[in-house]
XYZ file of C-alpha atoms in Angstrom:
571
model
C -33.631 -3.352 45.095
C -31.221 -0.348 44.014
C -32.926 2.860 42.084
C -30.894 4.816 39.496
C -31.721 7.694 37.440
C -30.082 7.214 33.926
C -30.030 10.224 31.496
C -29.546 7.861 28.394
C -27.786 9.614 25.513
C -26.762 8.046 21.468
C -24.217 5.676 21.084
C -23.254 8.345 19.202
C -22.692 10.667 22.111
C -21.141 8.071 24.289
C -18.498 6.761 21.961
C -17.197 9.984 20.789
C -17.152 10.658 25.272
C -15.771 7.324 25.686
C -13.261 5.812 24.367
C -13.686 3.349 25.434
C -13.940 0.070 22.888
C -13.753 -2.913 25.707
C -17.605 -4.813 25.292
C -16.781 -6.047 28.933
C -15.886 -2.279 30.542
C -18.842 -0.625 29.113
C -22.049 -1.115 27.653
C -21.419 2.255 25.332
C -18.655 1.309 22.835
C -20.882 -1.156 21.728
C -25.058 0.031 22.243
C -26.728 1.938 20.334
C -29.768 2.337 22.187
C -31.280 5.584 21.191
C -34.736 5.675 23.311
C -37.436 8.888 22.722
C -37.442 9.040 26.515
C -33.906 12.062 27.687
C -33.641 9.905 31.304
C -35.513 7.373 32.623
C -35.307 5.787 35.844
C -34.400 1.670 35.283
C -34.668 -0.463 38.148
C -30.869 -2.409 38.390
C -32.264 -6.389 38.153
C -31.620 -8.857 40.529
C -29.865 -12.371 38.551
C -29.921 -14.357 42.045
C -34.185 -13.397 42.047
C -36.913 -15.615 40.753
C -38.731 -12.538 39.891
C -35.546 -11.692 37.542
C -38.518 -11.710 34.152
C -40.358 -9.217 35.268
C -37.078 -6.209 34.222
C -36.576 -5.492 30.267
C -33.451 -6.251 28.010
C -33.336 -1.877 28.694
C -32.439 -2.755 32.271
C -29.847 -5.694 31.739
C -28.171 -3.644 29.060
C -27.997 -0.736 30.775
C -26.802 -1.925 34.063
C -24.512 -4.880 31.929
C -26.080 -7.408 34.127
C -26.335 -10.852 32.144
C -29.678 -12.030 31.882
C -28.037 -15.512 29.932
C -25.271 -17.841 29.879
C -26.050 -20.344 28.332
C -27.618 -17.610 25.373
C -25.719 -20.684 24.161
C -28.411 -23.452 23.741
C -30.664 -20.999 20.846
C -34.661 -21.155 20.711
C -34.681 -24.797 18.865
C -33.443 -26.453 21.690
C -36.955 -25.892 24.153
C -38.758 -27.479 21.239
C -41.069 -29.805 22.462
C -40.439 -33.261 21.172
C -42.989 -35.083 22.567
C -40.171 -38.214 21.620
C -41.364 -37.920 17.556
C -41.217 -33.597 16.059
C -37.198 -34.830 15.416
C -35.976 -30.702 14.526
C -32.688 -31.605 16.823
C -30.661 -33.148 14.109
C -30.025 -30.478 11.568
C -27.829 -29.638 13.799
C -26.542 -32.179 16.110
C -24.623 -34.662 13.675
C -21.797 -37.684 14.427
C -19.848 -38.623 12.567
C -18.561 -41.942 13.787
C -17.905 -43.545 9.621
C -15.778 -40.728 8.780
C -12.495 -40.629 11.644
C -11.312 -37.856 8.635
C -13.671 -35.104 9.147
C -12.604 -31.882 11.679
C -15.344 -31.475 13.401
C -14.855 -33.850 16.726
C -18.194 -32.589 18.613
C -19.557 -35.702 18.337
C -22.777 -34.294 19.304
C -25.308 -37.200 17.708
C -26.189 -38.271 20.886
C -28.171 -34.654 21.581
C -30.491 -36.441 19.999
C -31.102 -38.673 22.299
C -30.680 -37.301 26.045
C -30.671 -33.314 27.332
C -27.335 -32.580 28.263
C -28.363 -28.933 29.875
C -27.081 -26.821 32.801
C -28.774 -26.571 36.023
C -29.267 -23.180 34.304
C -29.762 -24.272 31.327
C -33.314 -26.443 31.275
C -34.747 -23.503 31.721
C -35.890 -21.890 28.600
C -35.210 -17.405 28.675
C -35.888 -16.980 25.403
C -39.590 -15.372 26.435
C -39.930 -13.143 22.862
C -41.674 -16.954 22.018
C -43.847 -16.751 24.159
C -44.874 -13.133 23.434
C -48.765 -12.710 22.062
C -47.745 -9.609 19.236
C -50.737 -10.164 17.605
C -52.308 -6.715 19.186
C -48.992 -4.487 18.357
C -48.993 -5.520 14.822
C -51.933 -4.119 14.248
C -50.777 -1.232 15.562
C -49.124 -1.281 12.193
C -50.503 -0.366 8.953
C -49.253 -2.605 5.904
C -47.666 0.946 4.390
C -45.553 1.898 7.713
C -44.512 -1.709 7.610
C -44.063 -1.580 4.131
C -42.101 1.569 3.337
C -39.746 1.074 6.724
C -39.063 -2.757 4.752
C -37.099 -1.175 2.189
C -35.635 1.745 3.886
C -32.013 1.106 3.338
C -30.145 0.591 6.455
C -26.326 -0.662 5.438
C -25.065 2.118 3.550
C -25.871 4.875 6.806
C -23.530 3.038 9.078
C -20.816 1.788 6.744
C -20.820 6.277 5.970
C -20.688 6.580 10.429
C -17.988 3.376 10.254
C -15.693 5.252 8.137
C -15.543 9.020 9.473
C -15.423 6.879 12.628
C -12.203 7.414 13.483
C -12.306 5.131 17.188
C -13.328 1.927 15.287
C -11.424 -0.227 15.736
C -13.034 -3.344 14.129
C -13.335 -4.751 11.177
C -14.589 -1.847 7.958
C -16.491 -3.767 5.441
C -18.276 -1.824 2.800
C -19.783 -3.659 -0.267
C -21.445 -1.036 -2.238
C -25.002 -1.119 -3.040
C -24.875 -4.231 -0.956
C -28.862 -3.219 0.454
C -29.888 -3.943 -3.736
C -27.824 -7.227 -4.844
C -28.821 -6.744 -8.742
C -27.346 -3.397 -8.408
C -24.171 -5.003 -6.198
C -22.852 -8.062 -8.108
C -22.375 -8.925 -11.275
C -24.141 -12.200 -13.198
C -20.772 -14.457 -11.404
C -21.055 -12.901 -7.890
C -18.616 -10.313 -7.877
C -18.721 -7.159 -5.814
C -18.691 -4.898 -8.912
C -16.852 -2.211 -6.396
C -13.931 -4.692 -6.755
C -14.044 -5.318 -2.656
C -13.346 -9.041 -3.853
C -16.687 -10.335 -1.841
C -18.970 -12.819 -3.931
C -21.700 -14.002 -3.903
C -22.819 -17.647 -4.311
C -26.304 -19.347 -4.406
C -27.358 -21.718 -1.875
C -29.566 -23.812 -0.083
C -30.835 -22.619 3.267
C -30.237 -24.161 5.172
C -33.668 -25.322 7.451
C -35.992 -23.961 8.480
C -34.734 -21.237 10.719
C -33.428 -19.654 7.662
C -36.728 -19.868 5.108
C -38.150 -17.044 4.470
C -42.319 -18.432 5.248
C -40.796 -17.980 8.997
C -39.098 -14.381 9.291
C -36.335 -13.476 7.154
C -34.551 -13.290 4.171
C -30.562 -12.670 2.546
C -27.758 -13.986 1.319
C -23.717 -15.250 2.035
C -20.798 -13.327 -0.024
C -17.034 -14.827 0.206
C -13.862 -13.442 0.494
C -10.629 -15.186 -0.633
C -6.985 -13.023 0.964
C -5.696 -11.160 -2.069
C -2.411 -14.204 -2.315
C -5.717 -15.449 -3.253
C -7.187 -13.403 -6.074
C -3.644 -11.706 -7.604
C -0.481 -13.676 -9.621
C 2.458 -11.627 -9.812
C 1.342 -9.594 -7.450
C -1.624 -7.956 -9.889
C -5.978 -9.098 -9.665
C -6.427 -11.841 -11.692
C -10.327 -12.776 -11.977
C -9.705 -16.472 -13.434
C -7.085 -17.490 -10.861
C -9.380 -16.390 -7.440
C -12.536 -18.625 -9.074
C -9.808 -21.083 -10.025
C -8.800 -20.563 -5.605
C -12.509 -20.421 -4.770
C -13.720 -23.542 -7.018
C -10.617 -24.823 -4.635
C -12.322 -23.924 -1.604
C -15.171 -25.832 -2.032
C -13.798 -28.776 -2.730
C -11.123 -28.923 -0.708
C -14.911 -28.686 1.980
C -16.317 -30.976 0.150
C -13.821 -33.648 -0.459
C -14.760 -33.508 -4.407
C -12.151 -34.991 -6.664
C -12.965 -33.023 -9.511
C -16.052 -29.637 -10.626
C -17.337 -27.368 -13.188
C -16.202 -24.004 -13.017
C -17.332 -21.274 -15.815
C -14.850 -21.583 -18.535
C -11.645 -20.685 -16.901
C -8.003 -19.527 -19.504
C -4.530 -21.600 -18.644
C -3.130 -18.234 -19.805
C -4.470 -16.014 -17.182
C -4.034 -19.569 -14.509
C 0.095 -19.549 -15.419
C -0.457 -23.494 -16.165
C -1.872 -26.888 -17.319
C -4.250 -27.453 -15.320
C -5.388 -29.811 -17.607
C -1.828 -31.477 -18.955
C -2.831 -31.703 -22.312
C 0.456 -30.019 -23.434
C -1.084 -26.596 -24.687
C -3.205 -23.579 -22.216
C -6.526 -24.064 -23.286
C -9.804 -23.410 -22.100
C -11.456 -25.962 -18.785
C -14.973 -25.962 -17.885
C -13.761 -28.770 -15.401
C -10.878 -28.422 -12.348
C -9.263 -31.636 -10.976
C -8.486 -31.047 -7.381
C -4.638 -29.834 -6.782
C -2.104 -30.543 -4.134
C -2.403 -26.060 -2.909
C -3.823 -22.952 -4.607
C -2.941 -20.886 -7.484
C -1.805 -17.901 -8.314
C 0.177 -16.083 -5.434
C -1.410 -18.770 -3.270
C 0.144 -21.091 -4.923
C 2.870 -22.552 -1.632
C -0.964 -22.722 0.189
C -2.071 -26.518 0.637
C -5.742 -27.616 0.383
C -6.908 -29.283 4.040
C -9.806 -31.595 4.054
C -12.753 -29.222 4.721
C -11.447 -26.242 6.456
C -10.987 -23.350 5.098
C -7.332 -21.286 3.730
C -6.149 -18.925 7.315
C -7.556 -15.429 6.024
C -10.931 -17.108 4.664
C -13.731 -14.127 5.260
C -17.788 -13.987 5.544
C -20.473 -11.679 5.010
C -23.893 -12.329 5.561
C -26.997 -10.409 6.098
C -30.032 -11.331 7.599
C -33.118 -8.813 5.665
C -36.660 -8.399 6.203
C -39.236 -10.349 3.777
C -39.065 -7.425 0.575
C -42.785 -8.032 -1.030
C -43.033 -5.600 -4.500
C -46.334 -4.471 -5.522
C -47.412 -8.297 -7.275
C -46.905 -9.696 -3.980
C -43.703 -11.358 -5.169
C -40.856 -11.760 -2.682
C -37.260 -11.030 -2.143
C -34.392 -9.614 -0.200
C -35.240 -5.978 1.421
C -32.979 -3.859 1.249
C -33.172 -3.020 5.250
C -31.833 -4.773 7.239
C -31.951 -7.245 9.966
C -28.756 -8.115 10.979
C -25.167 -7.605 8.862
C -22.760 -10.489 10.606
C -19.591 -11.132 9.915
C -16.318 -14.380 10.350
C -13.176 -13.669 9.120
C -11.179 -17.201 10.303
C -7.669 -15.431 11.377
C -5.653 -18.440 12.623
C -5.814 -22.066 9.941
C -5.977 -24.591 12.940
C -5.499 -28.267 11.153
C -6.916 -31.499 12.674
C -5.364 -31.341 14.750
C -4.994 -28.798 17.211
C -9.227 -28.552 16.050
C -9.166 -31.728 17.964
C -7.658 -30.239 21.661
C -10.105 -27.278 20.886
C -13.628 -30.380 21.178
C -11.835 -32.118 24.015
C -11.343 -28.792 25.935
C -14.955 -27.972 25.342
C -16.212 -31.544 26.393
C -14.382 -30.969 29.766
C -14.905 -27.516 30.641
C -18.612 -28.833 29.995
C -18.003 -32.156 31.814
C -17.030 -30.248 35.072
C -20.658 -28.209 34.968
C -18.890 -24.697 33.452
C -20.368 -22.703 31.957
C -19.380 -21.577 28.638
C -17.222 -18.814 28.435
C -16.846 -15.868 25.764
C -13.551 -14.489 24.353
C -14.666 -11.389 23.974
C -12.793 -9.034 21.566
C -13.572 -5.479 21.584
C -14.070 -3.718 18.517
C -13.681 -7.383 16.639
C -16.163 -8.386 18.178
C -15.607 -12.087 19.749
C -13.297 -14.755 19.003
C -14.708 -18.533 19.199
C -11.740 -19.815 19.302
C -11.397 -22.576 16.496
C -10.067 -20.207 14.444
C -12.573 -17.922 13.287
C -13.570 -14.185 14.410
C -16.274 -13.537 14.389
C -18.941 -9.989 14.386
C -22.528 -9.473 14.130
C -24.597 -5.499 13.652
C -28.367 -5.271 14.238
C -30.624 -2.083 15.003
C -31.134 0.362 17.095
C -34.410 1.576 18.478
C -34.157 3.821 14.614
C -33.572 0.988 12.690
C -30.078 1.914 12.396
C -27.320 -0.821 12.563
C -24.840 -0.614 15.881
C -22.770 -3.440 17.228
C -23.430 -5.362 19.170
C -23.623 -5.724 22.476
C -21.079 -9.182 24.002
C -24.734 -10.620 25.392
C -25.830 -10.237 21.517
C -23.372 -11.803 21.103
C -22.010 -14.457 23.284
C -25.166 -15.987 21.224
C -23.619 -16.248 18.218
C -21.103 -18.712 19.225
C -23.959 -21.113 19.330
C -23.805 -22.219 15.528
C -20.301 -21.205 15.004
C -18.490 -22.879 17.995
C -19.373 -26.112 18.699
C -22.981 -27.776 16.522
C -21.685 -31.191 14.892
C -22.891 -31.238 11.546
C -20.707 -27.732 10.464
C -17.896 -27.912 8.188
C -15.300 -25.269 10.137
C -18.182 -24.320 12.239
C -19.718 -22.821 9.224
C -23.186 -23.919 7.394
C -24.114 -21.985 3.857
C -21.027 -22.954 1.833
C -21.118 -26.483 2.268
C -24.940 -25.904 1.004
C -23.469 -23.695 -1.981
C -24.575 -25.212 -5.737
C -22.185 -27.050 -6.276
C -19.243 -25.642 -9.121
C -20.308 -23.377 -12.056
C -24.010 -23.717 -11.582
C -23.518 -21.608 -8.239
C -21.712 -18.336 -8.846
C -24.076 -15.763 -8.316
C -26.729 -14.678 -6.278
C -28.485 -16.671 -4.290
C -32.035 -17.239 -6.760
C -34.752 -19.405 -5.101
C -36.128 -20.166 -8.150
C -33.062 -21.683 -10.204
C -33.319 -24.382 -6.983
C -35.146 -27.355 -6.095
C -35.547 -29.402 -4.084
C -32.281 -32.113 -4.274
C -31.598 -34.666 -1.104
C -29.036 -34.907 1.002
C -25.881 -36.498 -0.105
C -26.602 -40.634 0.758
C -30.973 -39.759 0.697
C -32.998 -39.862 -1.969
C -36.423 -37.864 -1.363
C -35.646 -34.392 -1.697
C -34.357 -32.975 1.844
C -37.175 -30.106 2.678
C -39.775 -33.505 2.618
C -37.497 -35.039 4.506
C -37.750 -32.001 6.892
C -41.120 -31.204 7.191
C -41.303 -35.597 7.449
C -39.284 -35.795 10.633
C -40.576 -32.433 12.244
C -44.038 -32.229 11.570
C -44.301 -28.805 10.703
C -42.681 -26.334 8.208
C -40.771 -24.815 11.230
C -38.936 -26.137 14.538
C -41.883 -25.131 16.643
C -44.370 -26.980 14.171
C -46.031 -23.400 15.091
C -46.224 -21.995 10.964
C -49.673 -22.587 10.645
C -49.139 -21.205 6.926
C -47.234 -23.999 5.469
C -49.494 -25.973 7.648
C -52.259 -25.308 5.286
C -50.054 -25.365 2.683
C -48.354 -28.135 3.239
C -49.642 -31.069 5.541
C -52.832 -33.087 5.222
C -55.562 -32.604 8.147
C -54.474 -35.384 9.449
C -50.983 -34.057 10.189
C -49.542 -35.471 7.656
C -46.743 -34.433 4.610
C -48.435 -34.891 2.106
C -45.805 -36.271 -0.121
C -46.571 -35.880 -3.235
C -47.964 -31.948 -4.043
C -44.804 -31.295 -2.135
C -42.482 -33.454 -4.514
C -44.043 -31.250 -7.135
C -43.146 -27.511 -6.954
C -40.943 -26.114 -9.768
C -39.369 -24.701 -6.990
C -37.523 -23.734 -3.525
C -39.763 -19.721 -4.020
C -42.737 -21.410 -4.652
C -41.713 -24.255 -1.294
C -40.440 -21.950 1.724
C -41.851 -18.156 0.553
C -44.476 -16.929 3.073
C -48.028 -15.475 1.443
C -47.418 -11.221 1.216
C -49.956 -11.773 3.925
C -47.521 -13.592 5.980
C -44.741 -11.012 5.333
C -45.897 -8.577 6.395
C -47.508 -9.386 9.836
C -43.902 -11.026 10.286
C -41.740 -8.117 8.930
C -44.192 -6.065 11.622
C -43.822 -8.813 14.243
C -39.591 -8.379 14.353
C -40.779 -4.681 14.580
C -41.609 -4.549 17.551
C -38.954 -6.479 18.964
C -36.783 -4.019 17.379
C -38.018 -1.851 19.708
C -38.638 -2.546 23.076
C -34.244 -3.982 22.052
C -34.938 -7.267 23.465
C -33.312 -9.637 21.597
C -30.798 -10.678 24.606
C -35.652 -11.957 24.858
C -35.634 -14.100 21.396
C -35.006 -12.366 18.152
C -37.939 -14.958 16.432
C -40.177 -12.833 15.358
C -43.566 -14.981 16.776
C -47.025 -13.094 15.577
C -48.813 -15.212 18.583
C -47.511 -17.606 21.331
C -45.550 -20.514 20.663
C -47.535 -23.416 21.825
C -44.926 -26.626 20.610
C -42.394 -25.285 22.986
C -40.676 -25.652 26.512
C -40.831 -23.514 29.872
C -38.778 -26.361 31.158
C -36.416 -29.062 30.229
C -37.335 -32.255 31.723
C -34.138 -33.857 31.099
C -35.476 -37.067 32.353
C -36.945 -37.596 29.542
C -35.681 -38.498 26.292
C -35.924 -35.954 23.590
C -36.447 -38.489 21.151
C -36.715 -42.142 21.234
C -34.135 -44.477 19.245
C -36.249 -44.686 16.517
C -36.778 -40.666 15.704
C -33.357 -40.363 15.902
C -31.650 -39.416 12.044
C -27.884 -39.553 10.408
C -27.445 -36.325 8.196
C -24.990 -34.354 6.474
C -26.423 -30.983 5.691
C -24.120 -31.248 2.049
C -26.821 -31.579 -1.063
C -26.667 -34.328 -4.098
C -27.054 -31.276 -6.789
C -26.654 -33.921 -9.799
C -30.692 -34.862 -10.788
C -31.258 -31.472 -9.858
C -32.219 -29.457 -13.225
C -30.223 -26.024 -12.063
C -30.175 -23.822 -14.096
C -26.172 -23.643 -15.269
C -26.558 -19.375 -16.558
C -26.693 -18.150 -11.969
C -27.555 -13.981 -12.710
C -26.520 -11.128 -10.243
C -31.082 -11.193 -9.919
C -33.091 -10.692 -7.144
C -34.982 -13.391 -4.432
C -38.052 -13.062 -7.153
């Protein structure tokens, strides 16, 4: 085994020295690993050795050795189902009845069949099996509170602003760490950047605060969708955002904040005069300077952008939970190319063909710009370095993104959150769990999260969130459905106690110190018990009666959602 001595220096120095921006060619351009020791001796991992798991994540990163070529298989896919506990349905779906759906992955069979490669049958997410209780005990409550309340987004944006060699996207949003300062009541960024926050139901269950993180999502359409005759026009922008929502959800009409037909430049309701409207019918084309762009069923227009922050869990002095200023990750997507349903079908066919030939997943890297998921989207991501400063993710870390935003059967145009937006006017405003109830999915009558509890057998995919089990489950393991149904809002249902929130923050902080993201980003407090180390493909993951058809869209008709959105924080 070859041993090399390396002198490790910070990203800012490395970038200045190299000037190279391709993450395939050099780690320095995309890896911000600031270590306490100026020099270390790191043994090169032998990727052919059965003992490779003894090496640190930094060893793989520094030597640019691929640790897990199947990182597109997320940790949740290794959950022990015992044939009856099904977290798989939220991602793996086949909609045989809908021939117009652009998503033609049709992977619902994965609920009943493992189709892993020879490499993929081994669970490489070894952070799941680390007991972090001792490490957590070494961090005081005050230290972690100070940590999560520190803004690491603004310094990151300033660093990009002054980096003349940066070739990736630059998407500043003023006061983003503090949502009440960043957005107005309808979710529009106050800095005029065009970003718009929306109130959506968090996807089950990785994105529930009780399972480790808070967060938010913003959308931005191209300038033509924001303007009329070359001038910014709020009514036009709101109308076009609403038309995008209608297109994605397949709706014939939608409620909107009061819009003025005079500003829109057209008689939307065909009453022969230009008046105010609160309901927008589906149109064939977008409005304003985007008048030549047609709506496409369940697809975003070209140029659509998303900004997604994954944050620590804030705990105030009264024990309330909120979106902390410190960000674990900042994730970005842009639809760089519009693909028709027919073109997307070819992409899905290509993916299926490559899998049939047992080829390992391929990721198309774009240097500073991130990765191309080959379905029309550019994806990029930033994560904390050892000191907590945001840095571009290295190629191995970025490949993980394709696990959810490439070929998953349940997604809408490779995305999750916008299809789950509170429908219509009430959904324009910053995420507010206190103003949401547990509405059902389309075609179902029972609350989505109650249904999830029953199908999964726990409050998370791994069934190890003991607090959720104690709160919402009976001693025999069944769900206390009456208690869950009586909860007044999602805030009470899926936010953790202050004690759990602090411990989850501490657990993730230890991963940051290790820079061990390639081993898994799930901040588990103790070792996972309901997770497979090795998959036995001869055993079906779920019995037929425990497989489900499910649509991530939600039925908001009986939700009683507050109709006046606000820009308040999570609590």
